Short mmCIF file of C-alpha atoms in Angstrom, two decimals:
data_model
loop_
_atom_site.label_atom_id
_atom_site.label_comp_id
_atom_site.label_asym_id
_atom_site.label_seq_id
_atom_site.Cartn_x
_atom_site.Cartn_y
_atom_site.Cartn_z
CA LYS A 7 39.35 0.98 -16.17
CA GLU A 8 42.11 1.13 -13.57
CA ARG A 9 42.00 4.96 -13.38
CA LEU A 10 38.14 4.81 -12.98
CA ASN A 11 38.79 2.34 -10.07
CA MET A 12 41.29 4.47 -8.48
CA LEU A 13 38.72 7.43 -8.57
CA LYS A 14 36.18 5.24 -6.74
CA GLU A 15 38.94 4.53 -4.09
CA LYS A 16 39.42 8.19 -3.60
CA GLY A 17 35.56 8.63 -2.94
CA ILE A 18 34.91 10.29 -6.30
CA SER A 19 31.67 8.90 -7.35
CA LYS A 20 31.30 10.13 -10.87
CA TYR A 21 33.39 10.59 -14.05
CA ASP A 22 35.70 13.62 -13.92
CA LYS A 23 35.82 14.48 -17.67
CA HIS A 24 39.54 13.59 -17.73
CA CYS A 25 39.60 12.36 -21.27
CA LEU A 26 37.81 15.69 -22.53
CA ASN A 27 41.17 17.36 -22.11
CA LEU A 28 43.23 14.96 -23.93
CA SER A 29 45.07 16.50 -26.96
CA LYS A 30 44.30 15.42 -30.52
CA GLN A 31 47.77 13.72 -30.43
CA GLN A 32 47.08 11.72 -27.26
CA ILE A 33 43.87 10.53 -28.74
CA GLU A 34 45.38 9.37 -31.87
CA GLU A 35 48.04 7.35 -30.12
CA ASN A 36 45.45 5.81 -27.78
CA LEU A 37 43.47 4.74 -30.88
CA LYS A 38 46.52 3.41 -32.63
CA SER A 39 47.34 1.16 -29.56
CA ASP A 40 43.72 -0.17 -29.57
CA MET A 41 43.07 1.16 -26.05
CA PRO A 42 39.36 0.50 -25.42
CA TYR A 43 37.24 3.78 -25.22
CA VAL A 44 33.58 4.74 -24.80
CA ILE A 45 31.60 7.91 -26.02
CA ARG A 46 30.21 9.88 -23.18
CA GLN A 47 27.45 12.61 -23.09
CA ASN A 48 29.28 15.86 -22.34
CA ILE A 49 27.14 17.63 -19.65
CA SER A 50 28.13 21.20 -18.84
CA PRO A 51 28.54 21.42 -14.94
CA GLU A 52 27.08 24.90 -15.05
CA GLY A 53 23.33 25.70 -14.60
CA VAL A 54 20.25 23.77 -13.87
CA SER A 55 18.16 21.42 -16.13
CA LYS A 56 14.36 21.68 -15.56
CA TYR A 57 11.47 19.89 -17.00
CA THR A 58 7.71 19.53 -15.98
CA ASP A 59 6.32 16.29 -14.87
CA LEU A 60 2.55 16.01 -15.46
CA VAL A 61 2.22 14.61 -11.84
CA PHE A 62 4.98 16.20 -9.87
CA GLY A 63 5.07 19.45 -11.45
CA GLU A 64 8.44 21.32 -12.23
CA ILE A 65 11.59 19.14 -11.54
CA SER A 66 15.07 20.67 -11.36
CA VAL A 67 18.44 19.03 -11.16
CA GLU A 68 21.66 20.93 -10.98
CA ASN A 69 23.89 20.00 -13.96
CA LYS A 70 26.92 19.67 -11.64
CA ASP A 71 25.17 16.70 -9.87
CA MET A 72 24.76 14.69 -13.16
CA GLU A 73 27.47 12.49 -14.58
CA ASP A 74 28.54 12.21 -18.22
CA ASN A 75 26.51 9.27 -19.11
CA ILE A 76 28.11 6.66 -21.45
CA LEU A 77 26.32 6.61 -24.76
CA ILE A 78 28.38 4.05 -26.79
CA LYS A 79 30.08 1.26 -24.95
CA SER A 80 33.64 -0.08 -25.40
CA ASP A 81 32.06 -2.83 -27.63
CA GLY A 82 30.55 -0.29 -29.96
CA MET A 83 27.03 -0.91 -28.78
CA PRO A 84 24.94 1.77 -27.55
CA THR A 85 23.82 2.00 -23.96
CA TYR A 86 20.07 1.15 -23.11
CA ASN A 87 19.53 4.96 -21.96
CA PHE A 88 20.94 6.37 -25.41
CA ALA A 89 19.16 3.73 -27.41
CA ASN A 90 15.81 4.30 -25.63
CA VAL A 91 15.80 8.17 -26.38
CA ILE A 92 16.44 7.36 -30.04
CA ASP A 93 13.90 4.52 -30.20
CA ASP A 94 11.08 6.65 -28.48
CA TYR A 95 11.96 9.48 -31.00
CA LEU A 96 11.60 7.09 -34.06
CA MET A 97 8.38 5.74 -32.88
CA GLN A 98 6.89 9.22 -32.21
CA ILE A 99 6.37 8.42 -28.55
CA ASN A 100 4.77 11.68 -26.98
CA TYR A 101 4.05 10.44 -23.48
CA VAL A 102 6.59 8.65 -21.39
CA ILE A 103 5.21 6.91 -18.23
CA ARG A 104 7.52 5.27 -15.70
CA GLY A 105 8.44 5.12 -12.24
CA THR A 106 9.54 7.75 -9.95
CA GLU A 107 12.87 6.31 -9.61
CA TYR A 108 13.68 8.21 -13.06
CA LEU A 109 12.46 11.54 -11.92
CA SER A 110 15.91 12.85 -11.24
CA SER A 111 17.70 11.16 -14.24
CA THR A 112 15.12 12.40 -16.85
CA PRO A 113 17.07 15.75 -17.42
CA LYS A 114 19.98 13.61 -18.86
CA TYR A 115 17.63 12.15 -21.39
CA ASN A 116 16.21 15.64 -22.14
CA LEU A 117 19.70 16.84 -22.82
CA ILE A 118 20.07 14.04 -25.69
CA TYR A 119 16.65 15.16 -27.14
CA ASP A 120 17.93 18.82 -27.12
CA ALA A 121 21.28 17.85 -28.68
CA PHE A 122 19.34 16.41 -31.61
CA SER A 123 16.92 19.27 -31.74
CA TRP A 124 14.06 16.97 -30.94
CA GLU A 125 10.93 17.79 -29.30
CA ARG A 126 10.76 16.39 -25.70
CA PRO A 127 7.98 14.10 -24.87
CA ASN A 128 5.49 14.55 -21.92
CA TYR A 129 6.48 12.79 -18.74
CA ILE A 130 4.30 11.19 -16.09
CA HIS A 131 6.19 9.56 -13.22
CA LEU A 132 4.17 7.18 -11.07
CA PRO A 133 5.07 5.91 -7.56
CA PRO A 134 5.84 2.37 -7.05
CA VAL A 135 3.37 -0.39 -5.81
CA MET A 136 4.74 -1.58 -2.42
CA ARG A 137 4.35 -5.02 -0.67
CA ASP A 138 4.75 -3.11 2.68
CA ALA A 139 5.96 0.09 3.90
CA GLU A 140 9.63 -0.47 2.92
CA HIS A 141 9.86 -3.01 -0.02
CA LYS A 142 8.50 -2.73 -3.62
CA LEU A 143 6.29 -5.45 -5.12
CA SER A 144 8.80 -7.55 -6.87
CA LYS A 145 9.33 -10.98 -8.13
CA ARG A 146 12.42 -11.09 -6.04
CA TYR A 147 10.19 -11.49 -3.03
CA ASN A 148 8.03 -14.06 -4.99
CA ASP A 149 5.23 -11.39 -5.26
CA PRO A 150 2.52 -12.29 -7.73
CA GLY A 151 2.23 -10.79 -11.31
CA TYR A 152 -0.78 -10.32 -13.35
CA HIS A 153 -0.72 -13.75 -15.01
CA ASP A 154 -0.13 -15.22 -11.37
CA LEU A 155 -3.26 -13.62 -10.10
CA ILE A 156 -5.33 -14.73 -13.12
CA GLU A 157 -4.18 -18.35 -12.47
CA GLU A 158 -5.13 -17.85 -8.82
CA GLY A 159 -8.71 -17.25 -9.91
CA PHE A 160 -8.89 -13.38 -10.08
CA LEU A 161 -11.06 -11.93 -12.76
CA LYS A 162 -9.44 -9.58 -15.27
CA ASP A 163 -11.93 -6.72 -14.71
CA ALA A 164 -11.50 -6.91 -11.00
CA LEU A 165 -7.66 -6.70 -11.43
CA ILE A 166 -7.93 -3.81 -13.74
CA ASN A 167 -10.32 -2.11 -11.33
CA TYR A 168 -8.09 -2.66 -8.29
CA ILE A 169 -4.82 -1.79 -9.96
CA ALA A 170 -6.09 1.51 -11.20
CA LEU A 171 -7.02 2.63 -7.58
CA LEU A 172 -3.60 1.78 -6.37
CA GLY A 173 -2.14 4.98 -7.90
CA TRP A 174 -5.13 7.04 -8.64
CA ASN A 175 -8.27 8.24 -6.85
CA PRO A 176 -11.62 9.19 -8.62
CA LYS A 177 -12.29 11.71 -5.68
CA ASN A 178 -15.92 10.34 -5.39
CA ASN A 179 -14.99 7.45 -3.15
CA GLN A 180 -16.27 4.87 -5.75
CA GLU A 181 -14.59 1.63 -5.65
CA LYS A 182 -15.96 -0.69 -8.05
CA MET A 183 -15.89 0.54 -11.56
CA SER A 184 -16.16 -1.01 -15.03
CA PHE A 185 -13.42 -0.21 -17.53
CA LYS A 186 -15.81 2.24 -19.13
CA GLU A 187 -16.32 4.01 -16.06
CA LEU A 188 -12.68 4.04 -15.30
CA LYS A 189 -12.01 5.67 -18.78
CA SER A 190 -14.68 8.39 -18.24
CA LEU A 191 -13.53 9.34 -14.58
CA PHE A 192 -9.81 9.06 -15.19
CA SER A 193 -7.87 12.31 -15.05
CA ILE A 194 -4.12 12.94 -14.37
CA GLU A 195 -4.89 15.22 -11.50
CA GLY A 196 -6.19 12.06 -9.66
CA LEU A 197 -2.86 10.38 -9.82
CA SER A 198 -1.18 9.87 -6.47
CA LYS A 199 2.51 11.14 -5.47
CA SER A 200 2.80 8.60 -2.73
CA PRO A 201 3.44 4.91 -3.07
CA ALA A 202 0.47 2.52 -2.62
CA ILE A 203 0.60 -0.85 -0.71
CA PHE A 204 -0.77 -3.89 -2.40
CA ASP A 205 -3.65 -5.09 -0.18
CA LYS A 206 -4.41 -8.71 -1.13
CA LYS A 207 -7.48 -8.66 1.18
CA LYS A 208 -8.80 -5.55 -0.56
CA LEU A 209 -8.34 -7.24 -3.92
CA LEU A 210 -10.15 -10.45 -2.71
CA TRP A 211 -12.99 -8.46 -1.49
CA LEU A 212 -13.18 -6.61 -4.85
CA ASN A 213 -13.12 -9.81 -6.86
CA GLY A 214 -15.80 -11.43 -4.70
CA GLU A 215 -18.10 -8.55 -5.74
CA TYR A 216 -17.34 -9.21 -9.34
CA ILE A 217 -17.77 -12.96 -8.87
CA LYS A 218 -21.34 -12.27 -7.40
CA GLU A 219 -22.34 -10.43 -10.56
CA MET A 220 -21.46 -13.24 -13.02
CA SER A 221 -24.30 -15.44 -14.32
CA GLU A 222 -24.78 -18.82 -12.86
CA ASP A 223 -23.49 -20.34 -16.31
CA ASP A 224 -20.40 -18.15 -16.44
CA PHE A 225 -19.45 -18.96 -12.92
CA HIS A 226 -19.72 -22.69 -13.46
CA SER A 227 -17.58 -22.35 -16.48
CA TYR A 228 -14.96 -20.49 -14.89
CA ALA A 229 -15.08 -22.84 -11.77
CA ILE A 230 -14.60 -26.08 -13.75
CA PRO A 231 -10.65 -26.05 -13.76
CA TYR A 232 -10.70 -25.53 -10.14
CA TYR A 233 -13.00 -28.31 -9.44
CA LYS A 234 -10.46 -30.52 -11.32
CA LYS A 235 -7.80 -29.44 -8.85
CA SER A 236 -10.16 -30.48 -5.80
CA LYS A 237 -10.38 -34.05 -4.46
CA LEU A 238 -13.99 -34.34 -5.53
CA ARG A 239 -14.87 -36.50 -8.47
CA ASP A 240 -18.23 -38.25 -8.37
CA TYR A 241 -20.45 -35.07 -7.64
CA ASP A 242 -22.62 -32.79 -9.39
CA PHE A 243 -20.60 -29.66 -9.62
CA THR A 244 -23.61 -27.62 -10.88
CA ILE A 245 -25.14 -27.85 -7.55
CA ILE A 246 -21.71 -26.94 -5.80
CA SER A 247 -21.53 -23.81 -8.19
CA ARG A 248 -24.95 -22.60 -7.07
CA LEU A 249 -23.79 -23.03 -3.39
CA LEU A 250 -20.40 -21.26 -3.83
CA HIS A 251 -21.41 -18.51 -6.27
CA THR A 252 -21.73 -15.96 -3.39
CA ARG A 253 -19.20 -17.50 -1.01
CA ILE A 254 -15.93 -17.27 -2.56
CA GLU A 255 -13.62 -14.30 -3.19
CA ALA A 256 -11.22 -15.93 -5.69
CA PHE A 257 -11.66 -19.29 -7.78
CA SER A 258 -8.59 -20.81 -6.06
CA GLN A 259 -10.51 -20.94 -2.97
CA ILE A 260 -12.82 -23.63 -4.47
CA PRO A 261 -10.77 -26.75 -3.49
CA GLN A 262 -10.30 -25.64 0.11
CA LYS A 263 -14.02 -24.93 0.45
CA ILE A 264 -15.07 -28.45 -0.63
CA ASP A 265 -12.24 -30.85 -0.27
CA PHE A 266 -13.52 -31.66 3.33
CA LEU A 267 -16.44 -33.67 1.46
CA GLU A 268 -13.88 -36.17 0.51
CA GLU A 269 -11.94 -36.20 3.82
CA PHE A 270 -14.94 -37.42 5.83
CA GLY A 271 -13.86 -39.68 8.73
CA ARG A 272 -14.14 -40.26 12.43
CA PHE A 273 -14.56 -36.95 14.25
CA ASP A 274 -14.76 -35.60 17.63
CA VAL A 275 -18.39 -36.08 18.90
CA SER A 276 -18.16 -33.11 21.12
CA LEU A 277 -18.93 -31.15 17.86
CA TYR A 278 -22.55 -31.78 18.37
CA ASN A 279 -22.42 -29.67 21.67
CA ARG A 280 -23.52 -26.25 20.95
CA ASP A 281 -24.54 -24.01 23.75
CA LYS A 282 -26.25 -21.50 21.54
CA LEU A 283 -28.56 -24.05 20.10
CA LYS A 284 -28.82 -26.23 23.28
CA THR A 285 -27.55 -29.29 21.56
CA ASN A 286 -25.45 -32.04 22.82
CA ILE A 287 -24.46 -35.70 22.12
CA ASP A 288 -27.72 -37.05 23.62
CA ILE A 289 -29.79 -34.79 21.21
CA ALA A 290 -27.68 -35.94 18.32
CA LYS A 291 -28.51 -39.58 19.40
CA LYS A 292 -32.20 -38.86 18.93
CA VAL A 293 -31.96 -36.60 15.78
CA LEU A 294 -29.70 -38.91 13.63
CA PRO A 295 -31.92 -41.90 13.31
CA GLN A 296 -34.80 -39.75 12.67
CA ALA A 297 -33.19 -37.89 10.07
CA ALA A 298 -31.90 -41.09 8.33
CA HIS A 299 -35.37 -42.29 8.28
CA SER A 300 -36.70 -38.95 6.93
CA PHE A 301 -33.97 -38.92 4.22
CA ALA A 302 -34.99 -42.27 3.16
CA ALA A 303 -38.48 -41.23 2.49
CA VAL A 304 -37.39 -38.16 0.23
CA ASN A 305 -38.19 -39.00 -3.31
CA LEU A 306 -37.12 -35.83 -5.02
CA TRP A 307 -33.52 -35.11 -3.80
CA GLU A 308 -33.35 -31.45 -3.90
CA HIS A 309 -32.37 -28.80 -1.26
CA GLU A 310 -36.05 -27.72 -0.57
CA THR A 311 -37.58 -31.16 -0.16
CA ILE A 312 -34.53 -32.15 2.08
CA ASN A 313 -34.96 -29.02 4.27
CA ASN A 314 -38.86 -29.76 4.51
CA ALA A 315 -38.11 -33.28 5.56
CA LEU A 316 -35.84 -32.21 8.22
CA ALA A 317 -38.30 -29.56 9.41
CA VAL A 318 -41.02 -32.35 9.90
CA ALA A 319 -38.38 -34.49 11.70
CA ALA A 320 -37.86 -31.60 14.07
CA GLN A 321 -41.62 -31.40 14.84
CA GLN A 322 -41.61 -35.18 15.29
CA LEU A 323 -38.97 -34.90 17.84
CA GLU A 324 -40.32 -31.80 19.47
CA LEU A 325 -36.94 -29.93 18.87
CA LYS A 326 -36.06 -26.81 17.30
CA LYS A 327 -35.45 -26.92 13.53
CA GLY A 328 -31.93 -25.38 14.36
CA GLN A 329 -30.97 -28.34 16.48
CA VAL A 330 -31.94 -30.80 13.86
CA MET A 331 -29.99 -28.93 11.25
CA TRP A 332 -26.96 -28.67 13.40
CA CYS A 333 -26.62 -32.28 14.33
CA VAL A 334 -27.31 -33.35 10.72
CA ARG A 335 -24.53 -31.15 9.33
CA ILE A 336 -22.01 -32.34 11.88
CA ALA A 337 -23.01 -35.94 11.11
CA LEU A 338 -22.82 -35.44 7.28
CA THR A 339 -19.56 -33.52 7.18
CA GLY A 340 -17.71 -33.63 10.59
CA GLN A 341 -17.05 -29.84 10.22
CA GLU A 342 -18.37 -26.87 12.12
CA VAL A 343 -18.12 -24.52 9.31
CA THR A 344 -19.39 -25.50 5.91
CA PRO A 345 -20.22 -23.51 2.74
CA GLY A 346 -23.91 -24.31 3.26
CA GLY A 347 -26.31 -25.74 5.91
CA SER A 348 -27.21 -29.44 6.38
CA SER A 349 -29.70 -29.65 3.51
CA GLU A 350 -27.32 -28.09 1.02
CA MET A 351 -24.73 -30.55 2.14
CA ALA A 352 -27.01 -33.36 1.76
CA GLU A 353 -28.08 -32.39 -1.63
CA ILE A 354 -24.40 -32.23 -2.60
CA LEU A 355 -23.51 -35.50 -1.19
CA GLY A 356 -26.60 -37.30 -2.83
CA LYS A 357 -29.24 -39.40 -1.11
CA GLU A 358 -27.21 -42.62 -0.93
CA ARG A 359 -24.06 -41.04 0.35
CA ALA A 360 -25.88 -38.80 2.84
CA ILE A 361 -27.64 -41.75 4.34
CA LYS A 362 -24.63 -43.77 4.62
CA ARG A 363 -22.84 -41.05 6.53
CA LEU A 364 -25.73 -40.57 8.77
CA ASN A 365 -25.64 -44.14 9.69
CA LYS A 366 -21.68 -44.11 10.09
CA SER A 367 -21.98 -41.16 12.30
CA ILE A 368 -24.78 -42.98 14.40
CA GLU A 369 -22.45 -45.83 14.77
CA TRP A 370 -19.53 -43.53 16.08
CA LEU A 371 -21.92 -41.87 18.50
CA ASN A 372 -23.06 -45.31 20.00
CA ASN A 373 -19.39 -46.27 20.38
#
């Protein structure tokens, strides 16, 4: 150990085959004195080792650049690299697929195969998935793994689709593919030699496309655990599911999309001012009492009947429907942006709660 450390201090980066030249007598004496030892792979410094990678083509490494690998450690246990080759052979592995960081070390493994007169496997080396231009995707940086993304509300099929496209191109510009299509289109020729950057926005878009294709029942079933994580309790979540079905890209977005419904409180009345619709506080003071009266008269509390009631209210007030809808949505939610218009928000809230909020908003306006 001391000698190896001395070599490093002299700038010698690899083992110098020193023990290969020990005499038989020296070896016997060392063994009798219980000197620790390892068994190394004796790699000839002459020549070049070559193999063909199915992605990168022929790879050549000069033998003089390779170090005599340790095969058996001083505790008598095999190293991973040695055991791995034997394990793969015994399991009849014929394709080894791994990262490009092993491109230059693969000749060492091939020399072990050759030493046992075993057939070498086929090699496919794949570039890493990057979190940015300099760093690999890694748990070290708290980057998500597959199960993390599943818990975040990404669909399995969308993840498989996206991950396949990180290192492979179907060469037809198609981005959304079923697993069956992936199998039929896949070819080694389409594998990339360059690292790919994990783009969360792209994954969100693709996942959103898969979500839109779900049936209403499947969407609702999948959404239930995320409703439980939200602040909402006494609501008809089937109505919310119909509203959110085409408005989310991952199920984890559900709480943030709907929590505002339970966070209703006094808001800035300047939200009623909307130049594009020509609405303001004065118009809101006219709209809200009429809207509350119209809501009270609605018997079947559904989106369509609520919408019709507000349309009639707009006619009675001689205002544009959009002006009424804007004022009512602000009064019901206190939010400029919601995952649906005023009639959808009213339906979700329920008749009693919606009228109560309108009256509260009227009170805030008057004060």
